Amino acid sequence: MVGFDLEAGKIEHLLGHDNFTLHRKSIDEAVADGSMQEAVAWADVVVNLAAICNPYEYAIRPSAVIKSSLFDALPIVDLCCELNTWLIQFSTCEVYGRTVSSYVPEEGYSDPDLYVQSESRTPLVMGPVSKQRWCYASAKQTLERYVYALGFERQMPFTIIRPYNFFGPRMDFIPGRDGTGIPRVLACFITALLDDEPLLLVDGGTARRTITSIHDAIDAMMAMFDRPHAATGQIFNIGADGNELTISELAHRMREIYADVSCDPRKRNLPILNVTGEEFYGKGGYEDCDRRVIDSTNATSLLGWSAKIGIDEILRETISYYYEIYADKTAVATR
Ligand SMILES: NC(=O)c1ccc[n+]([C@@H]2O[C@H](COP(=O)([O-])OP(=O)(O)OC[C@H]3O[C@@H](n4cnc5c(N)ncnc54)[C@H](O)[C@@H]3O)[C@@H](O)[C@H]2O)c1
């Protein structure tokens, strides 16, 4: 297996493996020096995971976000098409944007056809250009359309994956420990819990997400490798049907589980406070997807896959990992 990435923090434990070589370069550098062409010519399958995929980055450097998800990836898609190599493209459930229900608030969520996300039926609703939040979803959507078009015109073998909030150990950096800036929501809450700071809910934490274990996500990938004929030419939502909750509920649950894992009941009293999108992300034009309810019928019927792991198990595993690595345990022992 050959990989390309400038960063290796999350996969350091795999770097010595006999069957894995990591080239420390970006995919555009690899295309420019020919090493990408060499790797694709040798590969049975190409999995494109490269992206800047953190909402804070959408606000502060949207052009880099668009470049990483769209323009840098185009030569790889073209290479796969030329060589007839199977491309598995990691897109995102953010391509659905806001639900249609969110534009007809008087309806609430009474009609599932207006909010449940199906690969073949649901419209992709992006917000205005001035709301930079949509730069990532729009870039991913355009790349999906390009991949799909080459599948249609030139029979390029492809699979598109739309992940729903994969959570697990190593998923993100902790600011001040192994990174800077603002990570995604799970790591923001863990940082607050580690540091005895308030957990901040952007715009009231009313947005709802579907949380999926990284182990279920890996099983979905394995099911694709096992059934390449069923997987090619398809778009798959990959997420855990029952695991929907609001960001506010997520904060409350994480606080509870962290208190248990750390044996530190004081953590249950950490405040959970509201901030606006602008206070949290700056003036970059923040807007949020209101809800992500997955229809995973396609993955179940074609791959025989469905997610199995519930929210509390996912949070306990992930929080325990971060607690073991980063918490100052002497402080708890002293108390
Ligand atoms: N984790 C999720 O819940 C989730 C949800 C939706 C979509 N996705 C998609 O899945 C993929 C992986 O997500 P992740 O959570 O593991 O993110 P991640 O940030 O951990 O991994 C993305 C990697 O891409 C690398 N990268 C960015 N631009 C690059 C470039 N030009 N050349 C080479 N490498 C580059 C980064 O250095 C990073 O290591 C991404 O494409 C993301 O958009 C993930």
mmCIF file of C-alpha atoms and ligand atoms in Angstrom:
data_model
loop_
_atom_site.group_PDB
_atom_site.id
_atom_site.type_symbol
_atom_site.label_atom_id
_atom_site.label_comp_id
_atom_site.label_asym_id
_atom_site.label_seq_id
_atom_site.Cartn_x
_atom_site.Cartn_y
_atom_site.Cartn_z
ATOM 1 C CA MET A 1 0.000 0.000 0.000
ATOM 2 C CA VAL A 2 1.279 3.452 -0.912
ATOM 3 C CA GLY A 3 0.072 6.730 0.631
ATOM 4 C CA PHE A 4 0.660 10.436 0.027
ATOM 5 C CA ASP A 5 0.280 13.042 2.799
ATOM 6 C CA LEU A 6 2.384 15.835 4.258
ATOM 7 C CA GLU A 7 1.096 14.916 7.712
ATOM 8 C CA ALA A 8 1.625 11.579 9.441
ATOM 9 C CA GLY A 9 0.597 12.336 13.036
ATOM 10 C CA LYS A 10 -2.458 10.090 13.032
ATOM 11 C CA ILE A 11 -0.792 7.105 11.350
ATOM 12 C CA GLU A 12 2.615 7.106 13.020
ATOM 13 C CA HIS A 13 1.908 3.649 14.470
ATOM 14 C CA LEU A 14 1.588 2.277 10.889
ATOM 15 C CA LEU A 15 4.696 3.819 9.387
ATOM 16 C CA GLY A 16 7.018 0.858 10.041
ATOM 17 C CA HIS A 17 4.647 -1.680 8.470
ATOM 18 C CA ASP A 18 6.236 -3.838 5.725
ATOM 19 C CA ASN A 19 3.308 -3.363 3.354
ATOM 20 C CA PHE A 20 2.947 0.404 3.681
ATOM 21 C CA THR A 21 4.997 3.247 2.221
ATOM 22 C CA LEU A 22 4.105 6.865 2.935
ATOM 23 C CA HIS A 23 5.382 9.594 0.610
ATOM 24 C CA ARG A 24 5.545 12.812 2.640
ATOM 25 C CA LYS A 25 4.189 15.086 -0.050
ATOM 26 C CA SER A 26 0.913 16.617 -1.106
ATOM 27 C CA ILE A 27 -1.014 15.022 -3.950
ATOM 28 C CA ASP A 28 -0.312 17.968 -6.272
ATOM 29 C CA GLU A 29 3.446 17.618 -5.636
ATOM 30 C CA ALA A 30 3.171 13.879 -6.303
ATOM 31 C CA VAL A 31 1.412 14.529 -9.617
ATOM 32 C CA ALA A 32 4.057 17.137 -10.552
ATOM 33 C CA ASP A 33 7.037 14.819 -9.871
ATOM 34 C CA GLY A 34 5.435 11.708 -11.425
ATOM 35 C CA SER A 35 5.273 9.585 -8.253
ATOM 36 C CA MET A 36 1.452 9.669 -8.282
ATOM 37 C CA GLN A 37 1.328 8.392 -11.875
ATOM 38 C CA GLU A 38 3.679 5.557 -10.909
ATOM 39 C CA ALA A 39 1.563 4.649 -7.864
ATOM 40 C CA VAL A 40 -1.758 4.721 -9.739
ATOM 41 C CA ALA A 41 -0.335 2.599 -12.577
ATOM 42 C CA TRP A 42 0.609 -0.041 -9.999
ATOM 43 C CA ALA A 43 -2.604 0.103 -7.938
ATOM 44 C CA ASP A 44 -5.733 -2.095 -8.050
ATOM 45 C CA VAL A 45 -7.694 0.625 -6.306
ATOM 46 C CA VAL A 46 -7.114 4.288 -5.440
ATOM 47 C CA VAL A 47 -8.754 5.733 -2.305
ATOM 48 C CA ASN A 48 -8.809 9.528 -2.239
ATOM 49 C CA LEU A 49 -9.136 10.765 1.356
ATOM 50 C CA ALA A 50 -7.177 14.003 0.954
ATOM 51 C CA ALA A 51 -9.051 17.127 2.028
ATOM 52 C CA ILE A 52 -8.936 20.054 4.398
ATOM 53 C CA CYS A 53 -12.096 19.112 6.265
ATOM 54 C CA ASN A 54 -12.456 21.230 9.387
ATOM 55 C CA PRO A 55 -15.168 23.945 9.697
ATOM 56 C CA TYR A 56 -12.684 26.422 11.212
ATOM 57 C CA GLU A 57 -10.580 26.180 8.024
ATOM 58 C CA TYR A 58 -13.664 26.807 5.870
ATOM 59 C CA ALA A 59 -13.916 30.209 7.566
ATOM 60 C CA ILE A 60 -10.253 31.234 7.501
ATOM 61 C CA ARG A 61 -8.802 29.763 4.272
ATOM 62 C CA PRO A 62 -11.664 28.738 1.996
ATOM 63 C CA SER A 63 -9.585 28.865 -1.197
ATOM 64 C CA ALA A 64 -7.175 26.234 0.186
ATOM 65 C CA VAL A 65 -10.183 24.123 1.215
ATOM 66 C CA ILE A 66 -11.586 24.238 -2.328
ATOM 67 C CA LYS A 67 -8.176 23.506 -3.840
ATOM 68 C CA SER A 68 -7.562 20.437 -1.648
ATOM 69 C CA SER A 69 -10.992 18.883 -2.220
ATOM 70 C CA LEU A 70 -11.397 19.720 -5.884
ATOM 71 C CA PHE A 71 -8.477 21.002 -7.973
ATOM 72 C CA ASP A 72 -5.730 18.870 -6.374
ATOM 73 C CA ALA A 73 -7.875 15.784 -6.831
ATOM 74 C CA LEU A 74 -8.745 16.301 -10.505
ATOM 75 C CA PRO A 75 -5.480 14.873 -11.944
ATOM 76 C CA ILE A 76 -5.935 11.731 -9.826
ATOM 77 C CA VAL A 77 -9.453 11.248 -11.127
ATOM 78 C CA ASP A 78 -8.182 11.724 -14.695
ATOM 79 C CA LEU A 79 -5.390 9.193 -14.120
ATOM 80 C CA CYS A 80 -7.844 6.606 -12.790
ATOM 81 C CA CYS A 81 -10.039 7.214 -15.816
ATOM 82 C CA GLU A 82 -7.123 6.865 -18.256
ATOM 83 C CA LEU A 83 -5.839 3.661 -16.624
ATOM 84 C CA ASN A 84 -9.319 2.263 -15.851
ATOM 85 C CA THR A 85 -8.387 1.988 -12.156
ATOM 86 C CA TRP A 86 -11.130 1.771 -9.520
ATOM 87 C CA LEU A 87 -11.377 5.089 -7.641
ATOM 88 C CA ILE A 88 -12.979 5.242 -4.181
ATOM 89 C CA GLN A 89 -13.654 8.921 -3.607
ATOM 90 C CA PHE A 90 -14.319 10.113 -0.044
ATOM 91 C CA SER A 91 -16.932 12.814 -0.355
ATOM 92 C CA THR A 92 -19.071 13.984 2.571
ATOM 93 C CA CYS A 93 -22.643 13.977 3.874
ATOM 94 C CA GLU A 94 -22.219 17.789 3.842
ATOM 95 C CA VAL A 95 -22.996 17.663 0.109
ATOM 96 C CA TYR A 96 -26.668 17.474 1.137
ATOM 97 C CA GLY A 97 -26.243 20.920 2.731
ATOM 98 C CA ARG A 98 -29.275 22.157 4.648
ATOM 99 C CA THR A 99 -32.444 20.062 4.561
ATOM 100 C CA VAL A 100 -35.426 21.258 2.534
ATOM 101 C CA SER A 101 -37.366 21.128 5.850
ATOM 102 C CA SER A 102 -35.161 23.911 7.228
ATOM 103 C CA TYR A 103 -36.533 26.276 4.555
ATOM 104 C CA VAL A 104 -40.166 25.507 5.457
ATOM 105 C CA PRO A 105 -40.047 25.852 9.246
ATOM 106 C CA GLU A 106 -43.828 25.788 9.556
ATOM 107 C CA GLU A 107 -43.683 22.120 8.407
ATOM 108 C CA GLY A 108 -41.148 21.145 11.093
ATOM 109 C CA TYR A 109 -39.711 17.711 10.343
ATOM 110 C CA SER A 110 -43.106 16.198 9.588
ATOM 111 C CA ASP A 111 -42.271 14.886 6.104
ATOM 112 C CA PRO A 112 -39.231 12.553 5.942
ATOM 113 C CA ASP A 113 -38.994 13.161 2.170
ATOM 114 C CA LEU A 114 -37.902 16.716 3.038
ATOM 115 C CA TYR A 115 -35.058 15.768 5.358
ATOM 116 C CA VAL A 116 -34.003 12.077 5.228
ATOM 117 C CA GLN A 117 -30.925 11.902 2.981
ATOM 118 C CA SER A 118 -31.037 9.391 0.143
ATOM 119 C CA GLU A 119 -28.196 9.206 -2.411
ATOM 120 C CA SER A 120 -30.452 8.980 -5.455
ATOM 121 C CA ARG A 121 -33.350 11.261 -4.503
ATOM 122 C CA THR A 122 -32.354 14.077 -2.153
ATOM 123 C CA PRO A 123 -31.455 17.500 -3.608
ATOM 124 C CA LEU A 124 -28.127 19.043 -2.567
ATOM 125 C CA VAL A 125 -28.942 22.435 -1.049
ATOM 126 C CA MET A 126 -25.946 24.777 -0.722
ATOM 127 C CA GLY A 127 -26.160 28.166 1.011
ATOM 128 C CA PRO A 128 -25.067 31.513 -0.488
ATOM 129 C CA VAL A 129 -21.497 32.030 -1.746
ATOM 130 C CA SER A 130 -20.939 34.706 0.929
ATOM 131 C CA LYS A 131 -21.388 32.014 3.596
ATOM 132 C CA GLN A 132 -17.937 30.417 3.332
ATOM 133 C CA ARG A 133 -19.103 27.352 5.240
ATOM 134 C CA TRP A 134 -20.316 25.900 1.944
ATOM 135 C CA CYS A 135 -16.900 26.034 0.206
ATOM 136 C CA TYR A 136 -16.047 22.506 1.357
ATOM 137 C CA ALA A 137 -19.401 20.924 0.504
ATOM 138 C CA SER A 138 -19.553 22.653 -2.899
ATOM 139 C CA ALA A 139 -16.009 21.521 -3.813
ATOM 140 C CA LYS A 140 -16.786 17.947 -2.783
ATOM 141 C CA GLN A 141 -20.065 18.060 -4.684
ATOM 142 C CA THR A 142 -18.393 19.274 -7.879
ATOM 143 C CA LEU A 143 -15.770 16.547 -7.641
ATOM 144 C CA GLU A 144 -18.526 13.948 -7.135
ATOM 145 C CA ARG A 145 -20.238 15.225 -10.278
ATOM 146 C CA TYR A 146 -16.978 15.026 -12.266
ATOM 147 C CA VAL A 147 -16.299 11.456 -11.080
ATOM 148 C CA TYR A 148 -19.879 10.476 -11.878
ATOM 149 C CA ALA A 149 -19.645 12.095 -15.329
ATOM 150 C CA LEU A 150 -16.496 10.107 -16.197
ATOM 151 C CA GLY A 151 -18.231 6.942 -15.004
ATOM 152 C CA PHE A 152 -21.097 7.770 -17.345
ATOM 153 C CA GLU A 153 -19.084 8.934 -20.390
ATOM 154 C CA ARG A 154 -15.996 6.708 -20.179
ATOM 155 C CA GLN A 155 -17.050 3.838 -17.888
ATOM 156 C CA MET A 156 -14.454 4.790 -15.256
ATOM 157 C CA PRO A 157 -14.929 2.395 -12.301
ATOM 158 C CA PHE A 158 -15.734 4.506 -9.207
ATOM 159 C CA THR A 159 -17.360 4.475 -5.795
ATOM 160 C CA ILE A 160 -18.346 7.632 -3.909
ATOM 161 C CA ILE A 161 -18.616 7.543 -0.114
ATOM 162 C CA ARG A 162 -20.518 10.136 1.927
ATOM 163 C CA PRO A 163 -19.385 9.714 5.546
ATOM 164 C CA TYR A 164 -21.574 10.751 8.501
ATOM 165 C CA ASN A 165 -19.427 12.042 11.383
ATOM 166 C CA PHE A 166 -16.927 9.243 11.925
ATOM 167 C CA PHE A 167 -15.756 9.332 15.560
ATOM 168 C CA GLY A 168 -12.931 7.376 17.164
ATOM 169 C CA PRO A 169 -9.452 7.520 18.656
ATOM 170 C CA ARG A 170 -6.941 9.819 16.868
ATOM 171 C CA MET A 171 -9.679 11.576 14.915
ATOM 172 C CA ASP A 172 -8.443 15.085 15.687
ATOM 173 C CA PHE A 173 -5.780 17.207 17.338
ATOM 174 C CA ILE A 174 -6.058 18.783 20.779
ATOM 175 C CA PRO A 175 -5.134 22.498 20.627
ATOM 176 C CA GLY A 176 -2.094 23.386 22.703
ATOM 177 C CA ARG A 177 -1.014 19.735 22.893
ATOM 178 C CA ASP A 178 -0.551 18.466 19.368
ATOM 179 C CA GLY A 179 -1.968 21.190 17.138
ATOM 180 C CA THR A 180 -3.173 24.755 16.875
ATOM 181 C CA GLY A 181 -6.471 26.323 15.796
ATOM 182 C CA ILE A 182 -9.969 24.982 16.369
ATOM 183 C CA PRO A 183 -10.559 21.257 15.795
ATOM 184 C CA ARG A 184 -13.905 19.597 14.994
ATOM 185 C CA VAL A 185 -16.632 19.443 17.635
ATOM 186 C CA LEU A 186 -15.629 16.232 19.398
ATOM 187 C CA ALA A 187 -12.074 17.470 20.017
ATOM 188 C CA CYS A 188 -13.363 20.931 21.053
ATOM 189 C CA PHE A 189 -15.481 19.320 23.788
ATOM 190 C CA ILE A 190 -12.660 16.985 24.856
ATOM 191 C CA THR A 191 -10.267 19.934 25.119
ATOM 192 C CA ALA A 192 -12.755 21.768 27.361
ATOM 193 C CA LEU A 193 -13.180 18.649 29.531
ATOM 194 C CA LEU A 194 -9.420 18.133 29.811
ATOM 195 C CA ASP A 195 -8.798 21.782 30.722
ATOM 196 C CA ASP A 196 -11.808 22.430 33.021
ATOM 197 C CA GLU A 197 -13.175 24.996 30.603
ATOM 198 C CA PRO A 198 -16.815 25.567 29.539
ATOM 199 C CA LEU A 199 -18.110 23.504 26.606
ATOM 200 C CA LEU A 200 -19.204 25.974 23.923
ATOM 201 C CA LEU A 201 -22.346 25.401 21.846
ATOM 202 C CA VAL A 202 -22.282 27.270 18.538
ATOM 203 C CA ASP A 203 -25.691 28.875 17.875
ATOM 204 C CA GLY A 204 -27.311 26.967 20.738
ATOM 205 C CA GLY A 205 -26.094 23.499 19.676
ATOM 206 C CA THR A 206 -29.439 22.772 18.002
ATOM 207 C CA ALA A 207 -27.868 21.256 14.857
ATOM 208 C CA ARG A 208 -28.283 17.499 14.742
ATOM 209 C CA ARG A 209 -25.662 15.003 13.666
ATOM 210 C CA THR A 210 -25.483 11.257 13.088
ATOM 211 C CA ILE A 211 -22.450 9.816 14.866
ATOM 212 C CA THR A 212 -20.711 6.768 13.386
ATOM 213 C CA SER A 213 -17.975 4.621 14.872
ATOM 214 C CA ILE A 214 -14.736 4.526 12.892
ATOM 215 C CA HIS A 215 -14.879 0.711 13.292
ATOM 216 C CA ASP A 216 -18.238 0.544 11.485
ATOM 217 C CA ALA A 217 -16.804 2.862 8.813
ATOM 218 C CA ILE A 218 -13.803 0.568 8.275
ATOM 219 C CA ASP A 219 -16.149 -2.437 8.027
ATOM 220 C CA ALA A 220 -18.017 -0.589 5.263
ATOM 221 C CA MET A 221 -14.754 -0.093 3.337
ATOM 222 C CA MET A 222 -13.927 -3.795 3.786
ATOM 223 C CA ALA A 223 -17.380 -4.737 2.470
ATOM 224 C CA MET A 224 -16.606 -2.666 -0.660
ATOM 225 C CA PHE A 225 -13.267 -4.429 -1.178
ATOM 226 C CA ASP A 226 -15.045 -7.775 -0.754
ATOM 227 C CA ARG A 227 -17.757 -6.879 -3.290
ATOM 228 C CA PRO A 228 -16.123 -4.630 -5.885
ATOM 229 C CA HIS A 229 -18.776 -5.336 -8.511
ATOM 230 C CA ALA A 230 -21.573 -4.314 -6.165
ATOM 231 C CA ALA A 231 -19.646 -1.218 -5.067
ATOM 232 C CA THR A 232 -18.633 0.214 -8.446
ATOM 233 C CA GLY A 233 -20.752 2.901 -10.052
ATOM 234 C CA GLN A 234 -22.407 3.598 -6.669
ATOM 235 C CA ILE A 235 -22.732 6.414 -4.165
ATOM 236 C CA PHE A 236 -22.997 5.231 -0.543
ATOM 237 C CA ASN A 237 -24.121 7.111 2.547
ATOM 238 C CA ILE A 238 -22.022 5.568 5.320
ATOM 239 C CA GLY A 239 -23.379 6.239 8.792
ATOM 240 C CA ALA A 240 -25.267 4.806 11.759
ATOM 241 C CA ASP A 241 -29.036 5.139 11.301
ATOM 242 C CA GLY A 242 -30.090 5.374 14.941
ATOM 243 C CA ASN A 243 -27.226 7.531 16.232
ATOM 244 C CA GLU A 244 -28.738 10.992 15.773
ATOM 245 C CA LEU A 245 -28.447 13.661 18.459
ATOM 246 C CA THR A 246 -28.181 17.440 18.797
ATOM 247 C CA ILE A 247 -24.787 19.013 19.459
ATOM 248 C CA SER A 248 -26.169 20.155 22.805
ATOM 249 C CA GLU A 249 -27.066 16.542 23.693
ATOM 250 C CA LEU A 250 -23.583 15.513 22.557
ATOM 251 C CA ALA A 251 -21.994 18.017 24.974
ATOM 252 C CA HIS A 252 -24.121 16.761 27.881
ATOM 253 C CA ARG A 253 -23.382 13.094 27.107
ATOM 254 C CA MET A 254 -19.670 13.687 26.693
ATOM 255 C CA ARG A 255 -19.490 15.559 29.997
ATOM 256 C CA GLU A 256 -21.204 12.654 31.759
ATOM 257 C CA ILE A 257 -19.015 9.971 30.181
ATOM 258 C CA TYR A 258 -15.831 11.991 30.747
ATOM 259 C CA ALA A 259 -16.700 12.301 34.460
ATOM 260 C CA ASP A 260 -17.124 8.500 34.607
ATOM 261 C CA VAL A 261 -13.962 7.696 32.651
ATOM 262 C CA SER A 262 -11.834 10.138 34.662
ATOM 263 C CA CYS A 263 -13.484 9.230 38.009
ATOM 264 C CA ASP A 264 -13.768 12.994 38.496
ATOM 265 C CA PRO A 265 -17.395 13.938 39.325
ATOM 266 C CA ARG A 266 -16.507 17.677 39.222
ATOM 267 C CA LYS A 267 -16.502 17.422 35.417
ATOM 268 C CA ARG A 268 -20.305 17.009 35.544
ATOM 269 C CA ASN A 269 -20.522 20.645 36.719
ATOM 270 C CA LEU A 270 -18.513 22.207 33.894
ATOM 271 C CA PRO A 271 -20.699 24.878 32.288
ATOM 272 C CA ILE A 272 -22.165 24.399 28.810
ATOM 273 C CA LEU A 273 -22.474 27.862 27.223
ATOM 274 C CA ASN A 274 -23.908 29.334 24.011
ATOM 275 C CA VAL A 275 -21.810 31.343 21.520
ATOM 276 C CA THR A 276 -22.682 32.652 18.073
ATOM 277 C CA GLY A 277 -21.108 31.230 14.918
ATOM 278 C CA GLU A 278 -19.346 34.546 14.393
ATOM 279 C CA GLU A 279 -17.902 34.623 17.924
ATOM 280 C CA PHE A 280 -16.628 31.075 17.515
ATOM 281 C CA TYR A 281 -15.457 30.955 13.885
ATOM 282 C CA GLY A 282 -14.913 34.663 13.139
ATOM 283 C CA LYS A 283 -16.417 36.710 10.328
ATOM 284 C CA GLY A 284 -15.904 34.070 7.603
ATOM 285 C CA GLY A 285 -19.625 33.534 7.039
ATOM 286 C CA TYR A 286 -20.647 30.619 9.225
ATOM 287 C CA GLU A 287 -23.831 28.662 8.611
ATOM 288 C CA ASP A 288 -24.658 25.107 9.614
ATOM 289 C CA CYS A 289 -26.378 22.022 8.251
ATOM 290 C CA ASP A 290 -29.479 21.689 10.441
ATOM 291 C CA ARG A 291 -29.852 17.944 10.369
ATOM 292 C CA ARG A 292 -28.331 14.803 8.857
ATOM 293 C CA VAL A 293 -30.637 11.803 8.902
ATOM 294 C CA ILE A 294 -29.180 9.000 6.853
ATOM 295 C CA ASP A 295 -30.911 6.580 4.534
ATOM 296 C CA SER A 296 -28.364 3.746 4.340
ATOM 297 C CA THR A 297 -30.497 1.318 2.337
ATOM 298 C CA ASN A 298 -28.044 1.352 -0.566
ATOM 299 C CA ALA A 299 -25.112 0.165 1.577
ATOM 300 C CA THR A 300 -27.257 -2.466 3.283
ATOM 301 C CA SER A 301 -28.761 -3.909 0.121
ATOM 302 C CA LEU A 302 -25.627 -3.855 -2.065
ATOM 303 C CA LEU A 303 -22.851 -4.429 0.486
ATOM 304 C CA GLY A 304 -24.706 -6.252 3.263
ATOM 305 C CA TRP A 305 -23.396 -3.576 5.617
ATOM 306 C CA SER A 306 -25.035 -1.644 8.394
ATOM 307 C CA ALA A 307 -23.558 0.196 11.373
ATOM 308 C CA LYS A 308 -23.747 -1.638 14.691
ATOM 309 C CA ILE A 309 -22.127 0.532 17.344
ATOM 310 C CA GLY A 310 -24.248 2.872 19.490
ATOM 311 C CA ILE A 311 -23.437 6.436 20.560
ATOM 312 C CA ASP A 312 -22.463 5.763 24.179
ATOM 313 C CA GLU A 313 -20.002 3.028 23.181
ATOM 314 C CA ILE A 314 -18.456 5.292 20.532
ATOM 315 C CA LEU A 315 -18.091 8.187 22.981
ATOM 316 C CA ARG A 316 -16.713 6.024 25.777
ATOM 317 C CA GLU A 317 -14.039 4.514 23.520
ATOM 318 C CA THR A 318 -13.044 7.881 22.058
ATOM 319 C CA ILE A 319 -13.061 9.796 25.346
ATOM 320 C CA SER A 320 -11.052 7.015 27.054
ATOM 321 C CA TYR A 321 -8.424 7.264 24.319
ATOM 322 C CA TYR A 322 -8.032 11.031 24.691
ATOM 323 C CA TYR A 323 -8.127 10.794 28.484
ATOM 324 C CA GLU A 324 -5.346 8.176 28.512
ATOM 325 C CA ILE A 325 -3.119 10.189 26.181
ATOM 326 C CA TYR A 326 -3.671 13.775 27.338
ATOM 327 C CA ALA A 327 -5.182 14.013 30.827
ATOM 328 C CA ASP A 328 -3.141 15.160 33.781
ATOM 329 C CA LYS A 329 -3.998 12.187 35.990
ATOM 330 C CA THR A 330 -1.844 13.333 38.890
ATOM 331 C CA ALA A 331 -4.210 16.279 39.386
ATOM 332 C CA VAL A 332 -7.183 13.915 39.886
ATOM 333 C CA ALA A 333 -5.166 11.581 42.134
ATOM 334 C CA THR A 334 -4.086 14.531 44.296
ATOM 335 C CA ARG A 335 -7.672 15.714 44.697
HETATM 336 N N1 LIG B 1 -14.182 11.960 9.451
HETATM 337 C C1 LIG B 1 -15.410 12.255 9.062
HETATM 338 O O1 LIG B 1 -16.375 12.165 9.825
HETATM 339 C C2 LIG B 1 -15.677 12.686 7.657
HETATM 340 C C3 LIG B 1 -16.940 13.190 7.346
HETATM 341 C C4 LIG B 1 -17.171 13.598 6.044
HETATM 342 C C5 LIG B 1 -16.191 13.468 5.079
HETATM 343 N N2 LIG B 1 -14.983 12.967 5.407
HETATM 344 C C6 LIG B 1 -13.973 12.887 4.345
HETATM 345 O O2 LIG B 1 -13.150 11.744 4.573
HETATM 346 C C7 LIG B 1 -11.790 12.057 4.280
HETATM 347 C C8 LIG B 1 -10.907 11.782 5.474
HETATM 348 O O3 LIG B 1 -11.377 12.551 6.582
HETATM 349 P P1 LIG B 1 -10.614 12.562 7.981
HETATM 350 O O4 LIG B 1 -11.631 12.841 9.008
HETATM 351 O O5 LIG B 1 -9.759 11.344 8.110
HETATM 352 O O6 LIG B 1 -9.754 13.867 7.816
HETATM 353 P P2 LIG B 1 -8.229 14.154 8.197
HETATM 354 O O7 LIG B 1 -8.075 15.634 8.237
HETATM 355 O O8 LIG B 1 -7.845 13.352 9.363
HETATM 356 O O9 LIG B 1 -7.466 13.555 6.932
HETATM 357 C C9 LIG B 1 -7.349 14.238 5.728
HETATM 358 C C10 LIG B 1 -5.888 14.196 5.349
HETATM 359 O O10 LIG B 1 -5.768 14.777 4.053
HETATM 360 C C11 LIG B 1 -4.501 15.385 4.021
HETATM 361 N N3 LIG B 1 -4.472 16.330 2.905
HETATM 362 C C12 LIG B 1 -5.163 17.481 2.720
HETATM 363 N N4 LIG B 1 -4.856 18.050 1.544
HETATM 364 C C13 LIG B 1 -3.927 17.233 0.971
HETATM 365 C C14 LIG B 1 -3.199 17.274 -0.241
HETATM 366 N N5 LIG B 1 -3.365 18.245 -1.121
HETATM 367 N N6 LIG B 1 -2.328 16.273 -0.484
HETATM 368 C C15 LIG B 1 -2.157 15.248 0.391
HETATM 369 N N7 LIG B 1 -2.828 15.150 1.536
HETATM 370 C C16 LIG B 1 -3.693 16.134 1.825
HETATM 371 C C17 LIG B 1 -4.337 16.043 5.380
HETATM 372 O O11 LIG B 1 -2.990 16.304 5.675
HETATM 373 C C18 LIG B 1 -4.972 14.983 6.292
HETATM 374 O O12 LIG B 1 -3.983 14.120 6.824
HETATM 375 C C19 LIG B 1 -11.769 13.527 3.833
HETATM 376 O O13 LIG B 1 -11.805 13.572 2.440
HETATM 377 C C20 LIG B 1 -13.057 14.099 4.398
HETATM 378 O O14 LIG B 1 -13.543 15.156 3.612
HETATM 379 C C21 LIG B 1 -14.703 12.587 6.677
#
